[in-house]
N, C-alpha and C. Protein backbone atom coordinates (compact mmCIF):
# COMPACT_ATOMS: atom_id res chain seq x y z
N MET A 1 3.37 -11.84 7.21
CA MET A 1 2.88 -11.52 6.03
C MET A 1 2.00 -11.59 6.12
N LYS A 2 1.08 -10.77 5.51
CA LYS A 2 -0.45 -10.73 4.81
C LYS A 2 -0.80 -10.82 3.65
N SER A 3 -2.08 -11.85 3.72
CA SER A 3 -2.65 -11.94 2.10
C SER A 3 -3.43 -11.19 2.11
N VAL A 4 -3.43 -10.36 0.46
CA VAL A 4 -4.20 -9.16 0.11
C VAL A 4 -5.02 -9.75 -1.46
N LEU A 5 -5.81 -9.08 -1.02
CA LEU A 5 -6.51 -9.47 -2.53
C LEU A 5 -7.27 -8.23 -2.78
N ILE A 6 -6.62 -8.02 -3.83
CA ILE A 6 -6.98 -6.59 -4.30
C ILE A 6 -7.96 -6.86 -6.43
N ILE A 7 -9.03 -5.84 -6.18
CA ILE A 7 -9.77 -6.59 -7.69
C ILE A 7 -9.70 -4.37 -8.35
N GLY A 8 -9.89 -4.86 -9.34
CA GLY A 8 -9.92 -3.53 -10.03
C GLY A 8 -8.52 -3.55 -10.11
N LEU A 9 -7.85 -3.13 -11.91
CA LEU A 9 -5.99 -2.93 -11.88
C LEU A 9 -6.22 -1.79 -12.71
N GLY A 10 -6.71 -0.57 -12.59
CA GLY A 10 -6.20 0.41 -13.23
C GLY A 10 -5.26 1.33 -12.84
N ASN A 11 -4.90 1.86 -12.99
CA ASN A 11 -3.53 2.60 -12.68
C ASN A 11 -3.57 2.78 -10.86
N PHE A 12 -4.65 3.34 -10.20
CA PHE A 12 -4.33 3.27 -9.01
C PHE A 12 -4.12 1.79 -8.63
N GLY A 13 -5.36 1.22 -8.33
CA GLY A 13 -5.14 -0.53 -8.65
C GLY A 13 -3.88 -1.31 -8.79
N LYS A 14 -2.84 -0.80 -9.63
CA LYS A 14 -2.16 -1.26 -10.61
C LYS A 14 -0.93 -0.91 -9.20
N LEU A 15 -0.58 0.14 -9.38
CA LEU A 15 -0.14 0.84 -7.98
C LEU A 15 0.33 -0.25 -6.57
N VAL A 16 -1.13 0.39 -5.94
CA VAL A 16 -1.19 -0.74 -4.89
C VAL A 16 -1.16 -1.69 -4.94
N ALA A 17 -1.66 -2.90 -6.07
CA ALA A 17 -0.42 -4.19 -6.21
C ALA A 17 0.87 -4.19 -5.39
N LYS A 18 1.38 -3.53 -6.84
CA LYS A 18 2.90 -2.98 -6.45
C LYS A 18 3.82 -2.86 -5.25
N GLN A 19 3.32 -2.40 -4.98
CA GLN A 19 3.69 -1.64 -3.30
C GLN A 19 3.23 -2.41 -2.86
N VAL A 20 2.23 -3.02 -2.41
CA VAL A 20 1.77 -4.03 -1.18
C VAL A 20 2.82 -5.24 -1.72
N ARG A 21 2.77 -5.48 -2.29
CA ARG A 21 3.78 -6.33 -3.21
C ARG A 21 5.52 -6.61 -2.16
N GLU A 22 5.77 -5.68 -3.17
CA GLU A 22 7.10 -5.11 -2.97
C GLU A 22 7.30 -4.59 -1.04
N LEU A 23 6.10 -4.77 -0.50
CA LEU A 23 6.59 -5.14 1.08
C LEU A 23 6.39 -6.53 1.64
N GLY A 24 6.32 -7.35 0.88
CA GLY A 24 6.61 -8.56 0.95
C GLY A 24 5.56 -9.51 1.27
N HIS A 25 4.52 -8.95 1.29
CA HIS A 25 3.26 -9.51 1.09
C HIS A 25 2.54 -10.35 -0.41
N GLU A 26 1.91 -10.91 -0.07
CA GLU A 26 0.67 -12.19 -0.69
C GLU A 26 -0.54 -11.51 -1.42
N VAL A 27 -0.06 -11.11 -2.51
CA VAL A 27 -1.37 -10.66 -3.51
C VAL A 27 -1.59 -11.59 -4.20
N LEU A 28 -2.98 -10.76 -4.82
CA LEU A 28 -3.52 -11.70 -5.26
C LEU A 28 -4.59 -10.41 -5.88
N ALA A 29 -4.64 -10.26 -7.37
CA ALA A 29 -4.80 -9.38 -7.85
C ALA A 29 -6.22 -10.00 -8.94
N VAL A 30 -6.92 -9.50 -9.19
CA VAL A 30 -8.45 -9.70 -9.97
C VAL A 30 -9.00 -8.57 -10.62
N ASP A 31 -9.28 -8.66 -12.08
CA ASP A 31 -9.82 -7.41 -13.04
C ASP A 31 -10.31 -8.83 -14.41
N LYS A 32 -10.81 -8.16 -14.98
CA LYS A 32 -12.19 -8.62 -15.96
C LYS A 32 -11.54 -8.17 -17.30
N ASN A 33 -10.33 -7.33 -17.26
CA ASN A 33 -9.88 -6.81 -18.21
C ASN A 33 -8.24 -8.30 -18.47
N GLU A 34 -7.93 -9.12 -19.60
CA GLU A 34 -7.07 -9.40 -19.46
C GLU A 34 -5.54 -9.09 -19.59
N GLU A 35 -5.43 -8.07 -20.39
CA GLU A 35 -4.20 -6.81 -20.92
C GLU A 35 -3.67 -6.55 -20.06
N ARG A 36 -4.81 -5.94 -18.55
CA ARG A 36 -4.29 -5.43 -17.35
C ARG A 36 -3.69 -6.78 -16.13
N VAL A 37 -4.55 -7.77 -16.99
CA VAL A 37 -4.27 -8.89 -15.31
C VAL A 37 -2.61 -9.58 -15.73
N ASN A 38 -2.58 -9.83 -17.03
CA ASN A 38 -1.01 -9.96 -17.78
C ASN A 38 0.26 -8.86 -17.47
N ASP A 39 -0.43 -7.42 -17.73
CA ASP A 39 0.52 -6.32 -17.54
C ASP A 39 1.04 -6.56 -15.39
N ILE A 40 0.38 -7.03 -14.96
CA ILE A 40 0.34 -7.03 -13.22
C ILE A 40 0.98 -8.53 -13.12
N LEU A 41 0.66 -9.82 -13.34
CA LEU A 41 0.77 -10.82 -13.88
C LEU A 41 2.76 -11.02 -13.00
N PRO A 42 3.37 -10.35 -13.32
CA PRO A 42 5.41 -10.54 -12.98
C PRO A 42 5.75 -9.67 -11.64
N ALA A 43 4.29 -8.91 -11.33
CA ALA A 43 4.47 -7.88 -9.88
C ALA A 43 4.07 -8.92 -8.32
N VAL A 44 3.25 -9.62 -8.92
CA VAL A 44 2.29 -10.13 -7.77
C VAL A 44 2.77 -11.66 -8.39
N THR A 45 1.28 -12.30 -6.74
CA THR A 45 1.32 -12.90 -5.92
C THR A 45 1.12 -14.64 -7.42
N ASN A 46 -0.17 -13.52 -7.26
CA ASN A 46 -0.68 -14.57 -8.93
C ASN A 46 -1.95 -12.92 -9.29
N ALA A 47 -2.39 -13.53 -10.15
CA ALA A 47 -3.36 -12.63 -10.92
C ALA A 47 -4.71 -13.65 -11.42
N VAL A 48 -5.85 -12.94 -11.46
CA VAL A 48 -6.95 -13.45 -12.08
C VAL A 48 -7.68 -13.10 -12.77
N ILE A 49 -8.38 -13.06 -14.10
CA ILE A 49 -9.56 -12.84 -15.16
C ILE A 49 -10.79 -12.73 -14.44
N GLY A 50 -11.36 -12.28 -14.22
CA GLY A 50 -12.74 -12.43 -14.19
C GLY A 50 -13.75 -11.19 -13.51
N ASP A 51 -14.90 -11.38 -13.36
CA ASP A 51 -15.86 -10.36 -13.19
C ASP A 51 -16.53 -9.93 -11.77
N SER A 52 -15.52 -9.27 -10.97
CA SER A 52 -16.21 -9.37 -9.25
C SER A 52 -17.45 -9.39 -8.92
N THR A 53 -17.88 -8.70 -9.90
CA THR A 53 -19.80 -9.00 -8.96
C THR A 53 -20.21 -9.82 -9.38
N ASN A 54 -19.60 -11.65 -9.92
CA ASN A 54 -19.75 -12.78 -10.27
C ASN A 54 -19.39 -13.37 -8.83
N GLU A 55 -20.60 -13.67 -8.03
CA GLU A 55 -20.65 -14.02 -6.79
C GLU A 55 -19.96 -15.94 -6.94
N SER A 56 -19.73 -16.51 -8.27
CA SER A 56 -19.62 -17.78 -8.46
C SER A 56 -17.52 -17.36 -8.04
N LEU A 57 -17.18 -16.88 -8.91
CA LEU A 57 -15.71 -16.29 -8.69
C LEU A 57 -15.68 -16.02 -7.30
N LEU A 58 -16.40 -14.72 -7.03
CA LEU A 58 -15.55 -14.66 -4.95
C LEU A 58 -15.71 -15.33 -4.90
N HIS A 59 -16.48 -16.48 -4.72
CA HIS A 59 -16.66 -17.62 -3.55
C HIS A 59 -15.68 -18.21 -4.17
N SER A 60 -14.83 -18.26 -4.96
CA SER A 60 -14.21 -19.30 -5.68
C SER A 60 -12.56 -18.81 -5.44
N LEU A 61 -12.38 -17.96 -4.85
CA LEU A 61 -10.95 -17.03 -4.50
C LEU A 61 -10.84 -17.50 -3.14
N GLY A 62 -12.63 -17.93 -2.73
CA GLY A 62 -11.62 -18.35 -1.19
C GLY A 62 -11.67 -16.27 -0.20
N VAL A 63 -12.50 -15.69 -0.25
CA VAL A 63 -12.24 -14.73 -0.22
C VAL A 63 -12.28 -14.20 1.40
N ASN A 64 -12.65 -14.94 2.66
CA ASN A 64 -12.91 -14.72 3.86
C ASN A 64 -11.79 -15.50 3.91
N ASN A 65 -10.54 -15.92 3.16
CA ASN A 65 -8.51 -16.70 3.86
C ASN A 65 -7.77 -14.60 3.71
N PHE A 66 -8.76 -14.16 3.19
CA PHE A 66 -7.97 -13.12 3.09
C PHE A 66 -7.66 -12.39 4.07
N ASP A 67 -5.97 -11.27 4.62
CA ASP A 67 -6.20 -10.29 5.57
C ASP A 67 -7.05 -9.37 5.62
N VAL A 68 -7.33 -8.86 3.81
CA VAL A 68 -7.09 -7.37 3.91
C VAL A 68 -7.91 -8.07 1.74
N CYS A 69 -9.07 -7.45 1.57
CA CYS A 69 -9.97 -7.21 0.85
C CYS A 69 -9.67 -5.50 0.38
N ILE A 70 -9.04 -5.36 -0.76
CA ILE A 70 -8.73 -4.36 -1.55
C ILE A 70 -9.89 -3.46 -2.65
N VAL A 71 -10.69 -2.84 -2.90
CA VAL A 71 -12.01 -2.87 -4.29
C VAL A 71 -11.10 -1.59 -4.56
N THR A 72 -9.98 -2.00 -6.09
CA THR A 72 -10.18 0.08 -6.67
C THR A 72 -10.36 0.25 -7.73
N ILE A 73 -11.70 -0.50 -7.90
CA ILE A 73 -12.40 -0.35 -9.24
C ILE A 73 -12.45 1.37 -9.10
N ALA A 74 -12.12 1.81 -10.67
CA ALA A 74 -12.13 3.04 -10.54
C ALA A 74 -13.64 4.21 -11.04
N ASN A 75 -13.91 3.51 -12.44
CA ASN A 75 -14.77 4.04 -12.69
C ASN A 75 -15.89 2.82 -13.04
N ASP A 76 -16.39 2.71 -12.56
CA ASP A 76 -17.88 1.53 -12.62
C ASP A 76 -18.18 1.04 -11.22
N PHE A 77 -19.19 2.40 -10.22
CA PHE A 77 -18.99 1.96 -9.47
C PHE A 77 -20.35 1.58 -8.80
N GLN A 78 -20.96 1.38 -10.33
CA GLN A 78 -22.11 0.07 -10.31
C GLN A 78 -21.58 -1.48 -9.31
N SER A 79 -20.32 -2.13 -9.99
CA SER A 79 -19.12 -2.67 -9.81
C SER A 79 -18.39 -2.69 -8.66
N SER A 80 -18.57 -1.32 -8.94
CA SER A 80 -17.83 -1.71 -7.01
C SER A 80 -19.08 -1.70 -5.92
N LEU A 81 -20.21 -1.49 -5.99
CA LEU A 81 -20.62 -1.45 -4.78
C LEU A 81 -21.25 -2.63 -4.82
N GLU A 82 -21.51 -3.29 -5.85
CA GLU A 82 -21.81 -5.28 -5.84
C GLU A 82 -20.51 -5.63 -4.99
N THR A 83 -19.73 -5.35 -5.97
CA THR A 83 -18.01 -5.82 -5.49
C THR A 83 -17.73 -5.82 -3.57
N THR A 84 -17.92 -4.54 -2.99
CA THR A 84 -18.14 -4.74 -1.58
C THR A 84 -18.98 -5.53 -1.06
N SER A 85 -20.14 -5.47 -1.64
CA SER A 85 -21.29 -5.67 -0.55
C SER A 85 -20.87 -7.63 -0.49
N LEU A 86 -20.90 -8.16 -2.07
CA LEU A 86 -20.66 -9.66 -2.59
C LEU A 86 -19.25 -10.33 -1.57
N LEU A 87 -18.45 -9.23 -1.09
CA LEU A 87 -16.85 -9.79 -0.44
C LEU A 87 -16.90 -10.04 1.30
N LYS A 88 -18.46 -9.09 1.74
CA LYS A 88 -18.53 -9.04 3.00
C LYS A 88 -20.20 -9.53 2.58
N GLU A 89 -20.75 -10.40 2.49
CA GLU A 89 -21.45 -11.70 2.44
C GLU A 89 -20.71 -12.77 2.63
N LEU A 90 -19.78 -12.41 1.56
CA LEU A 90 -19.11 -13.86 1.31
C LEU A 90 -17.78 -14.36 2.73
N GLY A 91 -17.63 -13.39 3.53
CA GLY A 91 -17.03 -13.61 4.81
C GLY A 91 -16.01 -12.75 4.71
N ALA A 92 -15.21 -12.15 3.77
CA ALA A 92 -14.59 -11.38 4.12
C ALA A 92 -13.93 -10.35 4.78
N LYS A 93 -12.66 -10.54 5.95
CA LYS A 93 -12.73 -10.42 7.27
C LYS A 93 -12.62 -8.75 6.92
N PHE A 94 -11.90 -7.75 6.68
CA PHE A 94 -11.67 -6.71 6.21
C PHE A 94 -11.91 -5.76 4.65
N VAL A 95 -12.94 -4.98 4.46
CA VAL A 95 -12.87 -4.54 2.55
C VAL A 95 -12.07 -3.47 3.35
N VAL A 96 -11.27 -2.47 2.41
CA VAL A 96 -11.56 -1.40 1.83
C VAL A 96 -11.29 -1.48 0.32
N ALA A 97 -12.50 -0.52 0.68
CA ALA A 97 -13.22 0.63 -0.86
C ALA A 97 -13.02 1.75 -2.04
N ARG A 98 -11.97 2.08 -2.73
CA ARG A 98 -12.28 2.78 -3.17
C ARG A 98 -13.29 3.74 -3.35
N ALA A 99 -13.62 5.29 -3.00
CA ALA A 99 -14.88 6.05 -3.88
C ALA A 99 -13.66 7.74 -4.14
N ASN A 100 -14.42 7.79 -5.29
CA ASN A 100 -14.44 9.17 -6.37
C ASN A 100 -14.61 10.51 -5.39
N ARG A 101 -15.92 9.96 -4.41
CA ARG A 101 -17.29 11.13 -4.35
C ARG A 101 -17.78 10.85 -2.70
N GLU A 102 -18.07 11.69 -2.19
CA GLU A 102 -18.50 11.61 -0.67
C GLU A 102 -19.01 10.75 -0.52
N VAL A 103 -20.76 10.96 -1.88
CA VAL A 103 -21.74 10.33 -1.53
C VAL A 103 -21.39 8.27 -1.90
N GLN A 104 -20.10 8.27 -2.73
CA GLN A 104 -20.10 7.27 -3.29
C GLN A 104 -19.34 6.46 -1.69
N ALA A 105 -18.46 7.66 -0.67
CA ALA A 105 -18.11 6.34 0.11
C ALA A 105 -18.89 6.68 1.34
N LYS A 106 -20.03 7.11 1.17
CA LYS A 106 -21.26 6.45 1.83
C LYS A 106 -21.86 5.39 1.82
N PHE A 107 -22.21 5.48 0.49
CA PHE A 107 -23.09 4.22 0.00
C PHE A 107 -21.87 2.44 0.33
N LEU A 108 -20.53 2.82 -0.07
CA LEU A 108 -19.60 1.67 0.03
C LEU A 108 -19.61 1.59 1.90
N LEU A 109 -19.60 2.74 2.45
CA LEU A 109 -20.05 2.45 4.40
C LEU A 109 -21.20 1.20 4.78
N ARG A 110 -22.24 1.83 3.77
CA ARG A 110 -23.49 1.13 4.55
C ARG A 110 -23.47 -0.53 3.57
N ASN A 111 -22.82 0.13 2.88
CA ASN A 111 -22.67 -2.02 2.29
C ASN A 111 -22.00 -2.95 2.33
N GLY A 112 -21.11 -2.29 3.23
CA GLY A 112 -19.77 -3.32 3.55
C GLY A 112 -18.69 -2.93 3.58
N ALA A 113 -18.32 -1.97 3.00
CA ALA A 113 -17.16 -1.95 3.22
C ALA A 113 -16.51 -0.97 5.04
N ASP A 114 -15.22 -2.00 5.24
CA ASP A 114 -15.00 -1.28 6.67
C ASP A 114 -14.72 0.14 6.71
N GLU A 115 -13.62 0.70 5.41
CA GLU A 115 -12.87 1.68 5.08
C GLU A 115 -12.43 1.99 3.86
N VAL A 116 -12.64 3.20 3.86
CA VAL A 116 -12.89 4.33 1.92
C VAL A 116 -11.84 4.56 1.96
N VAL A 117 -11.22 4.39 1.00
CA VAL A 117 -10.07 6.10 0.52
C VAL A 117 -10.53 6.57 -0.86
N ASN A 118 -10.12 7.49 -0.63
CA ASN A 118 -10.08 8.68 -1.95
C ASN A 118 -9.19 8.94 -2.45
N PRO A 119 -8.47 8.16 -3.13
CA PRO A 119 -7.51 8.96 -3.69
C PRO A 119 -6.32 9.86 -3.66
N GLU A 120 -7.63 10.44 -5.01
CA GLU A 120 -7.62 11.74 -5.08
C GLU A 120 -8.37 13.13 -4.26
N LYS A 121 -8.77 12.86 -3.21
CA LYS A 121 -9.03 14.42 -2.42
C LYS A 121 -8.02 14.15 -0.82
N GLN A 122 -7.25 12.77 -0.70
CA GLN A 122 -6.36 13.26 -0.24
C GLN A 122 -5.24 13.18 -0.96
N ILE A 123 -4.84 12.99 -2.17
CA ILE A 123 -3.64 13.64 -2.98
C ILE A 123 -3.68 15.07 -2.85
N ALA A 124 -5.21 15.63 -3.22
CA ALA A 124 -5.25 16.85 -3.33
C ALA A 124 -5.17 17.52 -2.50
N LYS A 125 -5.46 17.12 -0.97
CA LYS A 125 -4.86 18.02 0.11
C LYS A 125 -3.95 18.01 0.48
N TRP A 126 -3.28 16.78 0.49
CA TRP A 126 -1.65 16.62 0.55
C TRP A 126 -1.00 18.29 -0.84
N THR A 127 -1.50 18.08 -1.79
CA THR A 127 -0.05 18.70 -2.77
C THR A 127 -0.46 20.35 -1.93
N ALA A 128 -2.52 20.02 -1.63
CA ALA A 128 -2.42 21.74 -1.29
C ALA A 128 -1.78 22.67 0.24
N ILE A 129 -1.69 21.37 0.86
CA ILE A 129 -0.48 22.12 2.04
C ILE A 129 0.24 22.12 1.67
N ARG A 130 1.31 21.37 1.11
CA ARG A 130 2.36 20.71 0.76
C ARG A 130 2.98 22.10 -0.30
N TYR A 131 2.37 22.52 -1.37
CA TYR A 131 2.58 23.44 -2.07
C TYR A 131 2.43 25.22 -1.85
N THR A 132 1.40 25.17 -0.95
CA THR A 132 1.33 26.33 -0.43
C THR A 132 1.46 26.76 0.84
N SER A 133 2.83 26.55 1.13
CA SER A 133 3.15 26.26 2.86
C SER A 133 4.39 27.00 2.32
N ASP A 134 5.61 27.70 3.11
CA ASP A 134 6.50 27.94 2.64
C ASP A 134 7.56 26.48 3.26
N HIS A 135 7.05 26.52 4.38
CA HIS A 135 8.35 25.68 5.02
C HIS A 135 7.15 24.36 5.53
N ILE A 136 6.12 23.36 4.64
CA ILE A 136 6.00 22.12 5.32
C ILE A 136 6.41 21.53 4.15
N LEU A 137 7.08 20.67 4.63
CA LEU A 137 7.72 19.48 3.48
C LEU A 137 6.74 18.31 3.05
N ASP A 138 6.06 18.01 4.38
CA ASP A 138 5.17 16.71 4.24
C ASP A 138 3.96 16.82 4.98
N TYR A 139 3.17 15.64 5.24
CA TYR A 139 2.17 16.29 5.82
C TYR A 139 1.39 14.88 5.23
N ILE A 140 0.80 14.61 6.64
CA ILE A 140 0.46 12.99 6.88
C ILE A 140 -0.94 12.82 7.54
N LYS A 141 -2.28 12.79 7.59
CA LYS A 141 -3.39 13.26 7.95
C LYS A 141 -3.99 12.36 8.33
N LEU A 142 -4.27 12.41 10.34
CA LEU A 142 -4.73 11.39 11.25
C LEU A 142 -5.80 10.76 10.99
N ASP A 143 -6.85 12.13 11.56
CA ASP A 143 -8.59 12.21 11.33
C ASP A 143 -8.43 13.18 10.66
N GLU A 144 -9.57 13.86 10.87
CA GLU A 144 -10.32 15.15 10.85
C GLU A 144 -9.68 16.22 11.27
N ASN A 145 -8.84 16.00 12.86
CA ASN A 145 -8.59 17.40 13.34
C ASN A 145 -6.83 17.10 13.26
N HIS A 146 -6.35 15.93 13.08
CA HIS A 146 -5.61 15.94 13.53
C HIS A 146 -3.88 15.54 12.50
N ALA A 147 -3.04 15.57 12.72
CA ALA A 147 -2.01 15.31 11.29
C ALA A 147 -0.45 15.11 12.15
N ILE A 148 0.56 14.62 11.07
CA ILE A 148 1.93 14.94 11.44
C ILE A 148 2.84 15.82 10.07
N PHE A 149 2.72 17.23 11.16
CA PHE A 149 3.59 17.44 9.44
C PHE A 149 5.43 17.07 9.82
N GLU A 150 6.14 17.68 8.62
CA GLU A 150 7.57 17.80 8.52
C GLU A 150 7.54 18.95 8.33
N VAL A 151 8.64 19.84 8.91
CA VAL A 151 8.38 21.37 9.12
C VAL A 151 10.52 21.86 8.89
N ASP A 152 10.17 22.82 8.57
CA ASP A 152 11.61 23.49 8.71
C ASP A 152 11.49 23.90 10.06
N VAL A 153 12.72 23.81 10.88
CA VAL A 153 12.75 24.52 12.32
C VAL A 153 12.94 26.34 11.31
N PRO A 154 11.84 26.88 12.88
CA PRO A 154 11.97 28.10 12.76
C PRO A 154 13.18 29.46 12.46
N PRO A 155 13.68 29.74 11.84
CA PRO A 155 14.74 30.18 12.21
C PRO A 155 15.02 30.89 14.21
N GLU A 156 13.70 31.65 14.59
CA GLU A 156 14.10 32.15 16.17
C GLU A 156 14.33 30.54 16.91
N TRP A 157 14.32 29.35 16.44
CA TRP A 157 14.49 28.65 17.44
C TRP A 157 15.44 28.17 16.69
N VAL A 158 16.37 28.41 16.21
CA VAL A 158 17.68 27.73 16.23
C VAL A 158 18.95 27.72 16.62
N GLY A 159 19.14 26.73 17.50
CA GLY A 159 20.35 27.36 18.81
C GLY A 159 19.36 27.13 19.98
N LYS A 160 18.04 26.37 19.84
CA LYS A 160 18.12 26.39 20.72
C LYS A 160 17.41 25.40 21.53
N THR A 161 17.20 24.37 22.74
CA THR A 161 16.76 23.66 22.48
C THR A 161 15.31 23.17 22.98
N ILE A 162 14.94 21.78 22.66
CA ILE A 162 13.42 21.34 22.43
C ILE A 162 12.80 22.16 23.07
N SER A 163 13.61 21.70 25.20
CA SER A 163 12.56 21.77 26.64
C SER A 163 12.30 23.58 26.34
N GLN A 164 13.48 24.79 25.67
CA GLN A 164 13.38 25.69 25.24
C GLN A 164 12.51 26.40 24.79
N ILE A 165 12.08 26.00 23.80
CA ILE A 165 10.83 25.99 22.84
C ILE A 165 9.31 25.70 23.39
N ASP A 166 9.27 24.48 24.07
CA ASP A 166 7.99 24.02 24.46
C ASP A 166 6.99 24.25 24.02
N ILE A 167 6.84 23.63 23.48
CA ILE A 167 5.78 23.99 22.22
C ILE A 167 4.22 22.81 22.94
N ARG A 168 4.68 22.12 22.93
CA ARG A 168 4.02 21.12 23.75
C ARG A 168 2.70 21.64 24.64
N LYS A 169 4.00 22.38 25.89
CA LYS A 169 2.68 23.16 26.69
C LYS A 169 1.91 24.31 26.09
N LYS A 170 2.53 24.98 25.09
CA LYS A 170 2.21 26.26 24.35
C LYS A 170 1.19 26.16 23.51
N TYR A 171 1.01 25.06 22.97
CA TYR A 171 0.49 24.59 21.58
C TYR A 171 -0.13 23.62 22.05
N GLY A 172 0.43 22.27 22.81
CA GLY A 172 -0.37 20.96 22.35
C GLY A 172 0.37 19.63 22.03
N ILE A 173 1.50 20.91 20.91
CA ILE A 173 1.74 19.78 20.14
C ILE A 173 3.38 18.93 20.60
N ASN A 174 3.26 17.87 19.63
CA ASN A 174 4.72 16.83 19.64
C ASN A 174 5.56 16.57 18.68
N ILE A 175 6.58 17.22 19.08
CA ILE A 175 7.41 17.19 18.26
C ILE A 175 7.95 15.49 18.33
N MET A 176 7.84 14.64 17.29
CA MET A 176 8.14 13.19 17.14
C MET A 176 9.37 12.46 16.62
N ALA A 177 10.51 13.11 16.53
CA ALA A 177 11.40 12.73 15.35
C ALA A 177 11.86 14.11 14.65
N THR A 178 12.99 14.09 14.53
CA THR A 178 13.76 15.43 13.93
C THR A 178 14.40 14.39 12.67
N ARG A 179 14.66 14.63 11.52
CA ARG A 179 15.81 14.71 10.65
C ARG A 179 16.45 15.99 9.67
N GLU A 180 18.06 14.93 9.40
CA GLU A 180 18.88 15.85 9.15
C GLU A 180 19.57 14.73 8.49
N ASN A 181 20.20 15.71 7.47
CA ASN A 181 20.67 15.02 5.74
C ASN A 181 20.63 13.36 5.92
N GLY A 182 18.81 13.80 5.57
CA GLY A 182 18.50 12.41 5.06
C GLY A 182 18.48 11.28 6.47
N LYS A 183 18.85 11.39 7.07
CA LYS A 183 19.09 10.27 8.40
C LYS A 183 17.56 11.15 9.50
N MET A 184 16.46 10.11 9.78
CA MET A 184 15.82 10.05 11.25
C MET A 184 16.71 9.90 12.24
N ASN A 185 16.00 10.66 13.08
CA ASN A 185 16.37 10.58 14.54
C ASN A 185 14.89 10.73 15.95
N MET A 186 14.97 9.41 16.07
CA MET A 186 13.85 9.37 16.61
C MET A 186 13.40 9.65 18.59
N SER A 187 14.90 10.12 18.65
CA SER A 187 15.19 9.78 20.07
C SER A 187 15.61 11.75 20.29
N VAL A 188 14.23 12.36 20.48
CA VAL A 188 14.30 13.44 20.89
C VAL A 188 14.19 13.51 22.27
N LEU A 189 14.79 13.86 23.23
CA LEU A 189 15.01 14.86 23.65
C LEU A 189 15.06 15.92 24.01
N PRO A 190 14.83 16.77 25.91
CA PRO A 190 14.12 17.95 26.00
C PRO A 190 16.07 18.49 25.73
N GLU A 191 16.84 18.28 25.77
CA GLU A 191 18.22 18.56 25.81
C GLU A 191 18.62 19.29 24.03
N THR A 192 17.65 17.99 22.94
CA THR A 192 18.18 18.19 21.92
C THR A 192 18.04 19.42 21.14
N MET A 193 19.39 20.16 20.21
CA MET A 193 19.27 21.12 20.22
C MET A 193 18.74 21.63 18.63
N LEU A 194 18.44 22.62 18.87
CA LEU A 194 17.78 22.75 16.93
C LEU A 194 18.59 23.45 16.21
N THR A 195 18.92 22.76 15.00
CA THR A 195 19.97 24.01 14.13
C THR A 195 18.99 23.76 13.05
N ALA A 196 19.74 24.72 11.97
CA ALA A 196 19.01 25.31 10.77
C ALA A 196 18.33 24.14 10.15
N GLU A 197 19.47 22.92 10.02
CA GLU A 197 19.77 21.92 9.02
C GLU A 197 18.89 20.86 9.18
N LYS A 198 18.22 21.10 10.55
CA LYS A 198 16.86 20.07 11.08
C LYS A 198 15.49 20.36 9.64
N THR A 199 15.17 18.98 9.85
CA THR A 199 13.33 19.25 9.96
C THR A 199 12.85 18.60 10.95
N LEU A 200 11.74 19.09 11.78
CA LEU A 200 11.18 18.32 12.42
C LEU A 200 9.61 17.44 11.98
N PHE A 201 9.31 16.43 12.33
CA PHE A 201 7.93 15.91 12.59
C PHE A 201 7.29 16.54 13.68
N VAL A 202 6.25 16.79 13.96
CA VAL A 202 5.54 17.11 14.73
C VAL A 202 3.81 16.25 14.39
N LEU A 203 3.14 16.65 15.33
CA LEU A 203 1.90 15.93 15.15
C LEU A 203 0.47 16.50 16.86
N GLY A 204 0.01 17.14 15.85
CA GLY A 204 -1.27 18.18 16.86
C GLY A 204 -2.21 18.67 16.17
N GLU A 205 -2.56 18.88 16.57
CA GLU A 205 -4.32 19.96 15.45
C GLU A 205 -3.86 20.51 14.91
N HIS A 206 -4.51 20.26 13.39
CA HIS A 206 -4.12 21.01 12.04
C HIS A 206 -4.04 22.56 12.75
N LYS A 207 -5.19 23.48 13.33
CA LYS A 207 -5.18 25.09 14.11
C LYS A 207 -4.00 24.91 14.88
N ALA A 208 -3.45 24.11 15.73
CA ALA A 208 -2.80 24.40 16.41
C ALA A 208 -1.05 24.53 15.73
N ILE A 209 -0.64 23.80 14.99
CA ILE A 209 0.42 23.55 13.93
C ILE A 209 0.20 24.62 13.41
N GLN A 210 -1.17 25.08 12.22
CA GLN A 210 -1.15 26.19 11.60
C GLN A 210 -0.50 28.05 12.66
N LYS A 211 -1.38 27.61 13.79
CA LYS A 211 -0.92 28.64 14.48
C LYS A 211 0.69 29.02 14.83
N CYS A 212 1.03 28.20 15.58
CA CYS A 212 2.63 27.51 15.89
C CYS A 212 3.78 28.04 14.67
N PHE A 213 3.29 27.34 13.77
CA PHE A 213 3.84 27.84 12.23
C PHE A 213 3.92 28.67 11.37
N HIS A 214 2.86 29.80 11.80
CA HIS A 214 2.00 30.68 11.04
C HIS A 214 1.97 30.31 9.43
N ILE A 215 1.65 29.32 9.80
CA ILE A 215 0.88 28.18 7.59
C ILE A 215 -0.17 29.34 7.31
């Protein structure tokens, strides 16, 4: 179990706080809006009303004791930047900050953020890939060049084994798991038979996966 500080309780921050708590971690949520704090309080470990650009407030929270500090302030970049910088100055171990644009991400990283998330950009890319490709069911970006895709089994592969299609040798793509009737199978063997009812979780470079599955 980890201790997580979440600052900013807009729609995104509220969802993150609830998800982190549902995963079994301790969550302290902070926002200067009393209504937002009262709304999230039943769903988290504790919640505090306060301005995160106030150094005294952050110091009183003991930010250095949290495993992760997540700044999810959406519509006030100045406050997000100041909060991120103060967290690092006060000894925060790991700071994740939200950015809405690339230039914001650069400033946040220069001012103390260990990592930056851009939820709009990430969901936009997922939506574009998911709904413009006939055989892509899900997509997880790993870095600029690699991702995990859940794909349908191509018709020409049905009835063949993993070793017979040999996409690792041909394309440098690894089949990590299969799914059938909602059940995951992580034990993918060379003799695993492919059927039309299965989907595949494949890991590789974007270009290789696009070429292999004609995306």
